[in-house]
CSV table of C-alpha atoms and ligand atoms in Angstrom, one decimal:
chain,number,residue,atom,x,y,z
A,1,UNK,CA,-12.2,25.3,-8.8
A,2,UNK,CA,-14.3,23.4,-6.2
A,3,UNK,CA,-13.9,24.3,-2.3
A,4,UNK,CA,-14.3,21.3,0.1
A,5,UNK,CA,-17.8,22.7,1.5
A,6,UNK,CA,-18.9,21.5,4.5
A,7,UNK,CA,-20.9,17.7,3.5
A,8,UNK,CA,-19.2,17.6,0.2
A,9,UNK,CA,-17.2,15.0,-0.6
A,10,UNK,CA,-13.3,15.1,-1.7
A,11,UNK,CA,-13.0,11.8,-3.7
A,12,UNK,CA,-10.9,11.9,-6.8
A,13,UNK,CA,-7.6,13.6,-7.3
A,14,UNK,CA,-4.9,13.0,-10.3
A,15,UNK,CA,-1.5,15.0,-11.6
A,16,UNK,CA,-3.8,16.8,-13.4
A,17,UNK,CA,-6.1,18.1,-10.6
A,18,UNK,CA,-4.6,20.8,-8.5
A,19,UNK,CA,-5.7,21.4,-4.7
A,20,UNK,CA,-7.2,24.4,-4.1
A,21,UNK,CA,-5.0,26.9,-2.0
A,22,UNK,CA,-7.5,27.1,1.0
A,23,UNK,CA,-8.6,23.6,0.5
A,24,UNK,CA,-5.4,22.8,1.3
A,25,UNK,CA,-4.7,24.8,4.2
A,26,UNK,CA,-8.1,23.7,5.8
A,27,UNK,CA,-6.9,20.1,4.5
A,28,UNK,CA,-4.0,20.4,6.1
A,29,UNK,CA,-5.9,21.9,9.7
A,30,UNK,CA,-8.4,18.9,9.3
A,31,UNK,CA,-5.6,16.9,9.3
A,32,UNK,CA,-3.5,17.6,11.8
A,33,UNK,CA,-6.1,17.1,14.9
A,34,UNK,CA,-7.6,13.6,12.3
A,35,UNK,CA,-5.7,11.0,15.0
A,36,UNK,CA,-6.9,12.6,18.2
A,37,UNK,CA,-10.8,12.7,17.0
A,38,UNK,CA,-10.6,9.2,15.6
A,39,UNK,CA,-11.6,10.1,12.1
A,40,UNK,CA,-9.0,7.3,10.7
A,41,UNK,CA,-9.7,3.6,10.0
A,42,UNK,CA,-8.2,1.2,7.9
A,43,UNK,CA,-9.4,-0.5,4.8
A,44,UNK,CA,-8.0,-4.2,3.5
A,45,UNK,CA,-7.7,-5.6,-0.4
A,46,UNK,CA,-6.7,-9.0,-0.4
A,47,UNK,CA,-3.9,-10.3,-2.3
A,48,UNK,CA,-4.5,-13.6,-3.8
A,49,UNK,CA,-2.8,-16.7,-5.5
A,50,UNK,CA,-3.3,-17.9,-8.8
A,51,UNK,CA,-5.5,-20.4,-7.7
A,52,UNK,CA,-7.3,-17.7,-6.2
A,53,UNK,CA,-6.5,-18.4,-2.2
A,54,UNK,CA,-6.4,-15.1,-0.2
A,55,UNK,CA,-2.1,-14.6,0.2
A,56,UNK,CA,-2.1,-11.4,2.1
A,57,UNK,CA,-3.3,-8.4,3.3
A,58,UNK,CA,-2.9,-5.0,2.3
A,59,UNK,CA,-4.0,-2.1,4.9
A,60,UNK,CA,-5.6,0.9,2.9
A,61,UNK,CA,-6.0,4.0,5.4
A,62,UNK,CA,-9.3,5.8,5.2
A,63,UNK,CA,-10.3,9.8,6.5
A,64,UNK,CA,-14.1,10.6,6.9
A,65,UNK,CA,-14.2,14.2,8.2
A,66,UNK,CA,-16.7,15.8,9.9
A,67,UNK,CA,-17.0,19.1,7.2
A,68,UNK,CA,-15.3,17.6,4.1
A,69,UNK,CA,-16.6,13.6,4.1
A,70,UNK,CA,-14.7,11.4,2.8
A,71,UNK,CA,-11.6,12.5,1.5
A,72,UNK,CA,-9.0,10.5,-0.7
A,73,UNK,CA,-5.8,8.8,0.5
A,74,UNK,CA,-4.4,10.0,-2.9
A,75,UNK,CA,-5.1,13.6,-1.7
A,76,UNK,CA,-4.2,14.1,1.5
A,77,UNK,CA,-1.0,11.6,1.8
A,78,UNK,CA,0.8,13.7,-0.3
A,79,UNK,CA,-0.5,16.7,1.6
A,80,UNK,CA,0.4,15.1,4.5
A,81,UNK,CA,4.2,14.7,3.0
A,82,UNK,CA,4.1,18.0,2.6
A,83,UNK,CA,3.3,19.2,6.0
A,84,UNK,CA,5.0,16.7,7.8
A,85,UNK,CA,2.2,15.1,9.5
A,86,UNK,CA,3.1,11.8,7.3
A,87,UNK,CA,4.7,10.0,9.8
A,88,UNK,CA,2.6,10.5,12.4
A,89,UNK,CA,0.0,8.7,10.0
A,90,UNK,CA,2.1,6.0,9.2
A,91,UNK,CA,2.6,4.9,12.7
A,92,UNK,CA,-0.7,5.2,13.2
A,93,UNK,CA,-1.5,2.7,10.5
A,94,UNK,CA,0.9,0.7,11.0
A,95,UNK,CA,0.3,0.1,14.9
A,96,UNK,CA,-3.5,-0.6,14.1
A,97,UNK,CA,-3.0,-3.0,10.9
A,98,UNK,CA,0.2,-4.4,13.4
A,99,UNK,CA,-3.2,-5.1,16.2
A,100,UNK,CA,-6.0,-6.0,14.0
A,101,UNK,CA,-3.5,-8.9,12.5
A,102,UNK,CA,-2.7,-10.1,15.7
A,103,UNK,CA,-6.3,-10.1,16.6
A,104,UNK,CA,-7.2,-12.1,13.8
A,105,UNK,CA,-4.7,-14.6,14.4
A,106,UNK,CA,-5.9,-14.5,18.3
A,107,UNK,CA,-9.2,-15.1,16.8
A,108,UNK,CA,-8.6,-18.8,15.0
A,109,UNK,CA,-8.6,-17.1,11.7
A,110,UNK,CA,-5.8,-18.6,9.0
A,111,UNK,CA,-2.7,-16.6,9.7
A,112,UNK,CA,-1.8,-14.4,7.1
A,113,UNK,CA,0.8,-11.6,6.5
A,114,UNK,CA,-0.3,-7.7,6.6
A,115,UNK,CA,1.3,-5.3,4.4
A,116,UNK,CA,1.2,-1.4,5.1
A,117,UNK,CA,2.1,1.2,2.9
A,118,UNK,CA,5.1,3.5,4.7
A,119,UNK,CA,5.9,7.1,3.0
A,120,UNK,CA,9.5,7.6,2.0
A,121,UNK,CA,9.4,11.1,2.3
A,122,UNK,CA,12.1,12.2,4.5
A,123,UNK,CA,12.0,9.1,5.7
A,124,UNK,CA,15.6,9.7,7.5
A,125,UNK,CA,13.3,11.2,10.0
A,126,UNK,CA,10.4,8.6,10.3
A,127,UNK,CA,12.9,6.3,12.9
A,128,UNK,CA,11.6,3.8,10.8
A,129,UNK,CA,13.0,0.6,12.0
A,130,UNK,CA,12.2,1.6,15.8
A,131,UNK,CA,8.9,2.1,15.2
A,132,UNK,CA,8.9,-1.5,13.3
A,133,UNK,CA,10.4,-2.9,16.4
A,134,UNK,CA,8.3,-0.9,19.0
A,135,UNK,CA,5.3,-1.7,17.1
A,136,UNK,CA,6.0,-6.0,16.8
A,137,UNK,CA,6.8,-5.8,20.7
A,138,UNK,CA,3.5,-3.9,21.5
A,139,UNK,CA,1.1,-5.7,19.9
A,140,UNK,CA,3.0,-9.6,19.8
A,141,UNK,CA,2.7,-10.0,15.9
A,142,UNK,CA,5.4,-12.1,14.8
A,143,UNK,CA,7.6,-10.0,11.7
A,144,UNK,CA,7.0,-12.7,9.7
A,145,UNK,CA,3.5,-11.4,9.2
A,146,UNK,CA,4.3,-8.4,8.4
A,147,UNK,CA,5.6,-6.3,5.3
A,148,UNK,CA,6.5,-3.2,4.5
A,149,UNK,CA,5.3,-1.2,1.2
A,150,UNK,CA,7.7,1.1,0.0
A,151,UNK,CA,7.2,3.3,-3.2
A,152,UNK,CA,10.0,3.0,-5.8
A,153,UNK,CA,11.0,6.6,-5.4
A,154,UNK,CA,12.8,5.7,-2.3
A,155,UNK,CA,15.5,5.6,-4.5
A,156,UNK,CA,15.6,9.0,-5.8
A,157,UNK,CA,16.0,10.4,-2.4
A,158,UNK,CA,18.8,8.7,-0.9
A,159,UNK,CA,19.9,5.0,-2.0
A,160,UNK,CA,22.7,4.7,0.6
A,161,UNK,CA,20.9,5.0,3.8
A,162,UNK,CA,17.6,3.5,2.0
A,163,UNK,CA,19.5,0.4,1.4
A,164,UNK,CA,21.1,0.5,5.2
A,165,UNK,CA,17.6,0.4,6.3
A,166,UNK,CA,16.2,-2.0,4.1
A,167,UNK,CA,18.7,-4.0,5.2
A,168,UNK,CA,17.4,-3.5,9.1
A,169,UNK,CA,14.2,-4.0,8.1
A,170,UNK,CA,14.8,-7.8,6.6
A,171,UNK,CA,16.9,-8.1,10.0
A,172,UNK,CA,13.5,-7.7,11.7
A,173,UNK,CA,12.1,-10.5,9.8
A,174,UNK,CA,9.7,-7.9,7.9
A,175,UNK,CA,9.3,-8.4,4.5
A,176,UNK,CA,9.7,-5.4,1.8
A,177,UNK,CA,7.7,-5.2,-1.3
A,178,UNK,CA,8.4,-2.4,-3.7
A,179,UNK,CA,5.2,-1.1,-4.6
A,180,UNK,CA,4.0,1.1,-8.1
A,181,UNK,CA,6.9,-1.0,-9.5
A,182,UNK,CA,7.5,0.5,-13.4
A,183,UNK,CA,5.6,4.1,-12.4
A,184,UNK,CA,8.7,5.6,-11.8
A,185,UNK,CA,12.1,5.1,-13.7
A,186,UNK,CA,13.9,3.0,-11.5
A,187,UNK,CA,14.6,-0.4,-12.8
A,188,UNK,CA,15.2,-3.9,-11.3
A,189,UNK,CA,18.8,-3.3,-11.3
A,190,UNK,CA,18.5,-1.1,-8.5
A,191,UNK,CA,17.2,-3.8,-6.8
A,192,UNK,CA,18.6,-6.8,-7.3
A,193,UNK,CA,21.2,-6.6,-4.4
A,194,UNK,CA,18.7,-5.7,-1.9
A,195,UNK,CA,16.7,-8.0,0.5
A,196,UNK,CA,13.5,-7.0,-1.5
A,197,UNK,CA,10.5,-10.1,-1.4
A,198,UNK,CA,8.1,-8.8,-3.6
A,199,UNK,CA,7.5,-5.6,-6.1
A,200,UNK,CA,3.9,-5.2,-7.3
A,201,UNK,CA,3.4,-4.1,-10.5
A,202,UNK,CA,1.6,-0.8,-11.1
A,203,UNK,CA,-1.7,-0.6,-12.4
A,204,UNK,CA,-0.6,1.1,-15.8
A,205,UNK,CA,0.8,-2.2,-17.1
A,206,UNK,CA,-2.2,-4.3,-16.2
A,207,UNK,CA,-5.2,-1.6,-17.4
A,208,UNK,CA,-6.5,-3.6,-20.1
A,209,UNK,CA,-3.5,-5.7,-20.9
A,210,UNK,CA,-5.2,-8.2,-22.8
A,211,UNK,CA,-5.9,-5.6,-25.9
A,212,UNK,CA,-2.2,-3.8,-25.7
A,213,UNK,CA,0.6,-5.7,-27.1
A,214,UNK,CA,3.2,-2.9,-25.5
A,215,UNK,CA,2.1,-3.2,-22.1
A,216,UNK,CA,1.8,-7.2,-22.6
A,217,UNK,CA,5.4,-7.5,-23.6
A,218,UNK,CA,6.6,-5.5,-20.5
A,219,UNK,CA,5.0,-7.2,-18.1
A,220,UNK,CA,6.1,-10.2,-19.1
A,221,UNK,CA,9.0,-9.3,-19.0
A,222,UNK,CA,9.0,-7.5,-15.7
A,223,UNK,CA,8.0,-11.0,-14.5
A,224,UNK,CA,10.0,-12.8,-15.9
A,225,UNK,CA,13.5,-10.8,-14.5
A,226,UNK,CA,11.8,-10.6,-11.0
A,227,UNK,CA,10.9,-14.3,-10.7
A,228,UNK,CA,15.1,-14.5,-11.8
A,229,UNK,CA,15.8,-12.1,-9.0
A,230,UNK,CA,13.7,-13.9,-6.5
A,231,UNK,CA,10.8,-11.8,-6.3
A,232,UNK,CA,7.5,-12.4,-5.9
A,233,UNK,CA,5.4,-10.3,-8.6
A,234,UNK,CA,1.7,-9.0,-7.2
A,235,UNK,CA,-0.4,-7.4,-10.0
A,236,UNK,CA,-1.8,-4.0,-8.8
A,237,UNK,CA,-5.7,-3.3,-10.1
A,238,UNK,CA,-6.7,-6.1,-11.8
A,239,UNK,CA,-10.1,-5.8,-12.4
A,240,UNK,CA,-11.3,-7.7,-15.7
A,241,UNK,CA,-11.1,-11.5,-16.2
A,242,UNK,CA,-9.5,-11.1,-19.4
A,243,UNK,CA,-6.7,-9.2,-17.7
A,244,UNK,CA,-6.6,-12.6,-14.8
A,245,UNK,CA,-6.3,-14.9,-17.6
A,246,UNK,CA,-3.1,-13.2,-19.6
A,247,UNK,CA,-1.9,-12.7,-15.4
A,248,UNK,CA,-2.0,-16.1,-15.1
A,249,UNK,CA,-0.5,-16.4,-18.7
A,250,UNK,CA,2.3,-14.9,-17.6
A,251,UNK,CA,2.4,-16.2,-14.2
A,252,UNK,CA,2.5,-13.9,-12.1
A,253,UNK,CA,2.1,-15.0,-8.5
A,254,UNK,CA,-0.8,-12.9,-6.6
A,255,UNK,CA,-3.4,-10.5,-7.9
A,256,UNK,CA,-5.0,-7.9,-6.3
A,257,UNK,CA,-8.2,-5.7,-7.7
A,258,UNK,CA,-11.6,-5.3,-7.5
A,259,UNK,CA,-11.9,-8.3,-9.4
A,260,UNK,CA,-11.6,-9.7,-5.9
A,261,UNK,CA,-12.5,-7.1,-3.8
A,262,UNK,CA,-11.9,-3.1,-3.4
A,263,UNK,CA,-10.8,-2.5,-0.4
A,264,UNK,CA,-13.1,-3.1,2.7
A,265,UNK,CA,-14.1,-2.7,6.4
A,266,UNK,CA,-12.6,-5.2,8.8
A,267,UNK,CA,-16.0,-7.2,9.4
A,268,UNK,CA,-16.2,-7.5,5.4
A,269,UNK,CA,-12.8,-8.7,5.2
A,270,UNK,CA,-13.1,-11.4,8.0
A,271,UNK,CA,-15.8,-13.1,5.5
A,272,UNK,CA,-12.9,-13.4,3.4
A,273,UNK,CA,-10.9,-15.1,6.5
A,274,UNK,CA,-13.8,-17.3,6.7
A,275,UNK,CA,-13.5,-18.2,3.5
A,276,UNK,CA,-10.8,-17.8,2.1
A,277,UNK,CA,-11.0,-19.0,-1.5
A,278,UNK,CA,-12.5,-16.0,-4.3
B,301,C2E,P1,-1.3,1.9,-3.4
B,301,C2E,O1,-0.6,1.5,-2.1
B,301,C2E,O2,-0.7,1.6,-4.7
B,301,C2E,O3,-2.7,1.3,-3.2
B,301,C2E,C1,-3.5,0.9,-4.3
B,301,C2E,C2,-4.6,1.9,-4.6
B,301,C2E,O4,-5.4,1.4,-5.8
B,301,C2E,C3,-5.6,2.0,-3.5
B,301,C2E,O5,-6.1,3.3,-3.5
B,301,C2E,C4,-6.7,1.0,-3.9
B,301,C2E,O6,-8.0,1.3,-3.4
B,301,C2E,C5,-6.7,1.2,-5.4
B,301,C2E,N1,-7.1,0.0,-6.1
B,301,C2E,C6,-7.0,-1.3,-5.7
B,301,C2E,N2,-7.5,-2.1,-6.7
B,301,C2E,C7,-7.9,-1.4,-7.7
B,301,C2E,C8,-8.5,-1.7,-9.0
B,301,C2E,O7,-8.8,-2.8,-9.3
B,301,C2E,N3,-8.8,-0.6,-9.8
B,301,C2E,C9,-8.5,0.7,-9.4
B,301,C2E,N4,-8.9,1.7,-10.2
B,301,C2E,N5,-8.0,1.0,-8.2
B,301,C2E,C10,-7.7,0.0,-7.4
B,301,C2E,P2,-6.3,4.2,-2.2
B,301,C2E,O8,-6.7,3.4,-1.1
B,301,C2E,O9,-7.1,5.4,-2.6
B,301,C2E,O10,-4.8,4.6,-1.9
B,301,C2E,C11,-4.1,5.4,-2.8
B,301,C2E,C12,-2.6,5.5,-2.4
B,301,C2E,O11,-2.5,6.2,-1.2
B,301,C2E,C13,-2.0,4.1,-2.1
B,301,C2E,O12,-1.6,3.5,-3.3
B,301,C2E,C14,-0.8,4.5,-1.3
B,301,C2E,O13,0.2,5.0,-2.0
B,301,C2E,C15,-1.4,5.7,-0.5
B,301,C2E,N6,-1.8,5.2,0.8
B,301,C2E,C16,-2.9,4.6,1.2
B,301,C2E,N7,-2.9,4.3,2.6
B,301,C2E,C17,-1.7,4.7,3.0
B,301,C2E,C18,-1.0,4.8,4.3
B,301,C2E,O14,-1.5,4.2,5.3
B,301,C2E,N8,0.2,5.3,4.3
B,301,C2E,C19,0.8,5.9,3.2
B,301,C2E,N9,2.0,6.4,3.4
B,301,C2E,N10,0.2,5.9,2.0
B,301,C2E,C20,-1.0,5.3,1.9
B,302,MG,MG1,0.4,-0.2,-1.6
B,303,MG,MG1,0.5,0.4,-5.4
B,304,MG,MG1,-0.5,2.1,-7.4
């Protein structure tokens, strides 16, 4: 298998891939000093409406090493999981997507909520909520524009206190969305009692959608038992027209894909605050 060479570039990674042994111990060295040398920024994908009017934001982090170039989110957050270094990330991002918003709204812009992806792994020792708390006080963004992305194995790990902090999170006035919704095997009914806004529907459902009649019927009906539990539904990776229209069909509320836009820069994105109709 491939090392990470010095100017190569680390850019793809599935279940199927495995990391190299030494890739991943020089992954994990990279990554440990990534936050003092500045090699993180943030990406941001719109969410849109139906009628195509930019809902939301999601922050997307981004690594761009000095040896290895670019190197996948997909790759090294699990790595970082692994190592423990995952919190310190998630503070990171969520401090700087926390400031950027604020400095958006500062700026005139149309105020709009940011939504940051937060790793559940041990997340009994992430202090969570007092980051949430710190961070709101620190950089003056009102909870209400902000939300929280957690992945749906959050319930595998440890419902009871997952639920206690949902819970405190929807105390902050921070909105929770469930994201990968369907990847894993929980179901709505683990939801339903819990102060959840929104679950996005993972990208396997909505990958050509139009031409599979299976994948059609579930997310309809994903949809339909989510807009009865009072969730907003967000379609992960749309990136056809033909997948929009049977979206739409359905009615799912917001979309987000390269349809729209991949994720981008903050200057990119601010056309898109400019103008916020795709
Ligand atoms: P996610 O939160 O489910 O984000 C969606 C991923 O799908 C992003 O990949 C995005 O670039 C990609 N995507 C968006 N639209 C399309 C599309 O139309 N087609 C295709 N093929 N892909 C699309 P990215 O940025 O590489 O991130 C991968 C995953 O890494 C994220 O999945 C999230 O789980 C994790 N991640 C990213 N940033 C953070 C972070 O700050 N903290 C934590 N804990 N995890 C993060
Ligand atoms: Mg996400
Ligand atoms: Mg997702
Ligand atoms: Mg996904």
């Amino acid at each position: 298998s491939s090392k990470a060479k010095p100017g190569t570039t680390v850019e793809f990674y599935n279940e199927e891939m495995r990391v190299d042994f030494t890739d991943k111990i020089k992954i994990t060295n990279e990554l440990k000093k990534a936050i003092k040398r500045g090699e993180f920024q943030l990406h941001y994908q719109p969410k849109v409406s139906k009628s195509k009017q930019l809902k939301s934001v999601e922050a997307l982090i981004r690594w761009k090493n000095k040896d290895m170039g670019d190197v996948s989110p997909a790759l090294f957050i699990p790595l970082a999981e692994e190592c423990g270094l995952i919190h310190k990330i998630d503070q990171w991002v969520l401090y700087h997507a926390c400031k950027q918003n604020k400095e958006w709204q500062n700026a005139g812009y149309p105020k709009i909520k940011v939504s940051v992806n937060v790793s559940v792994k041990n997340f009994h020792q992430s202090q969570l909520v007092e980051k949430l708390k710190e961070t709101l006080v620190e950089t003056k963004l009102e909870a209400k524009y902000l939300q929280i992305e957690l992945t749906e194995s959050v319930f595998i790990e440890n419902s009871e206190t997952v639920i206690e902090m949902i819970h405190q999170i929807r105390q902050l006035g921070v909105s929770v969305s469930i994201d990968d919704f369907g990847k894993g095997f929980s179901s709505l009914s683990h939801l339903m009692n819990l102060p959840i806004s929104e679950i996005k529907l993972d990208r396997q459902f909505i990958t050509n959608v139009n031409a599979d009649h299976k994948k059609a019927l579930i997310a309809s009906h994903i949809v339909e038992m989510a807009h009865q539990l009072n969730f907003n539904v967000v379609a992960e990776g749309v990136e056809t027209s033909e997948e929009l229209e049977f979206l739409k069909q359905i009615e799912c509320d917001e979309l987000q894909g390269f349809l729209f836009s991949k994720p981008v820069p903050k200057e990119i994105f601010e056309q898109f605050l400019k103008a916020p109709q795709f």
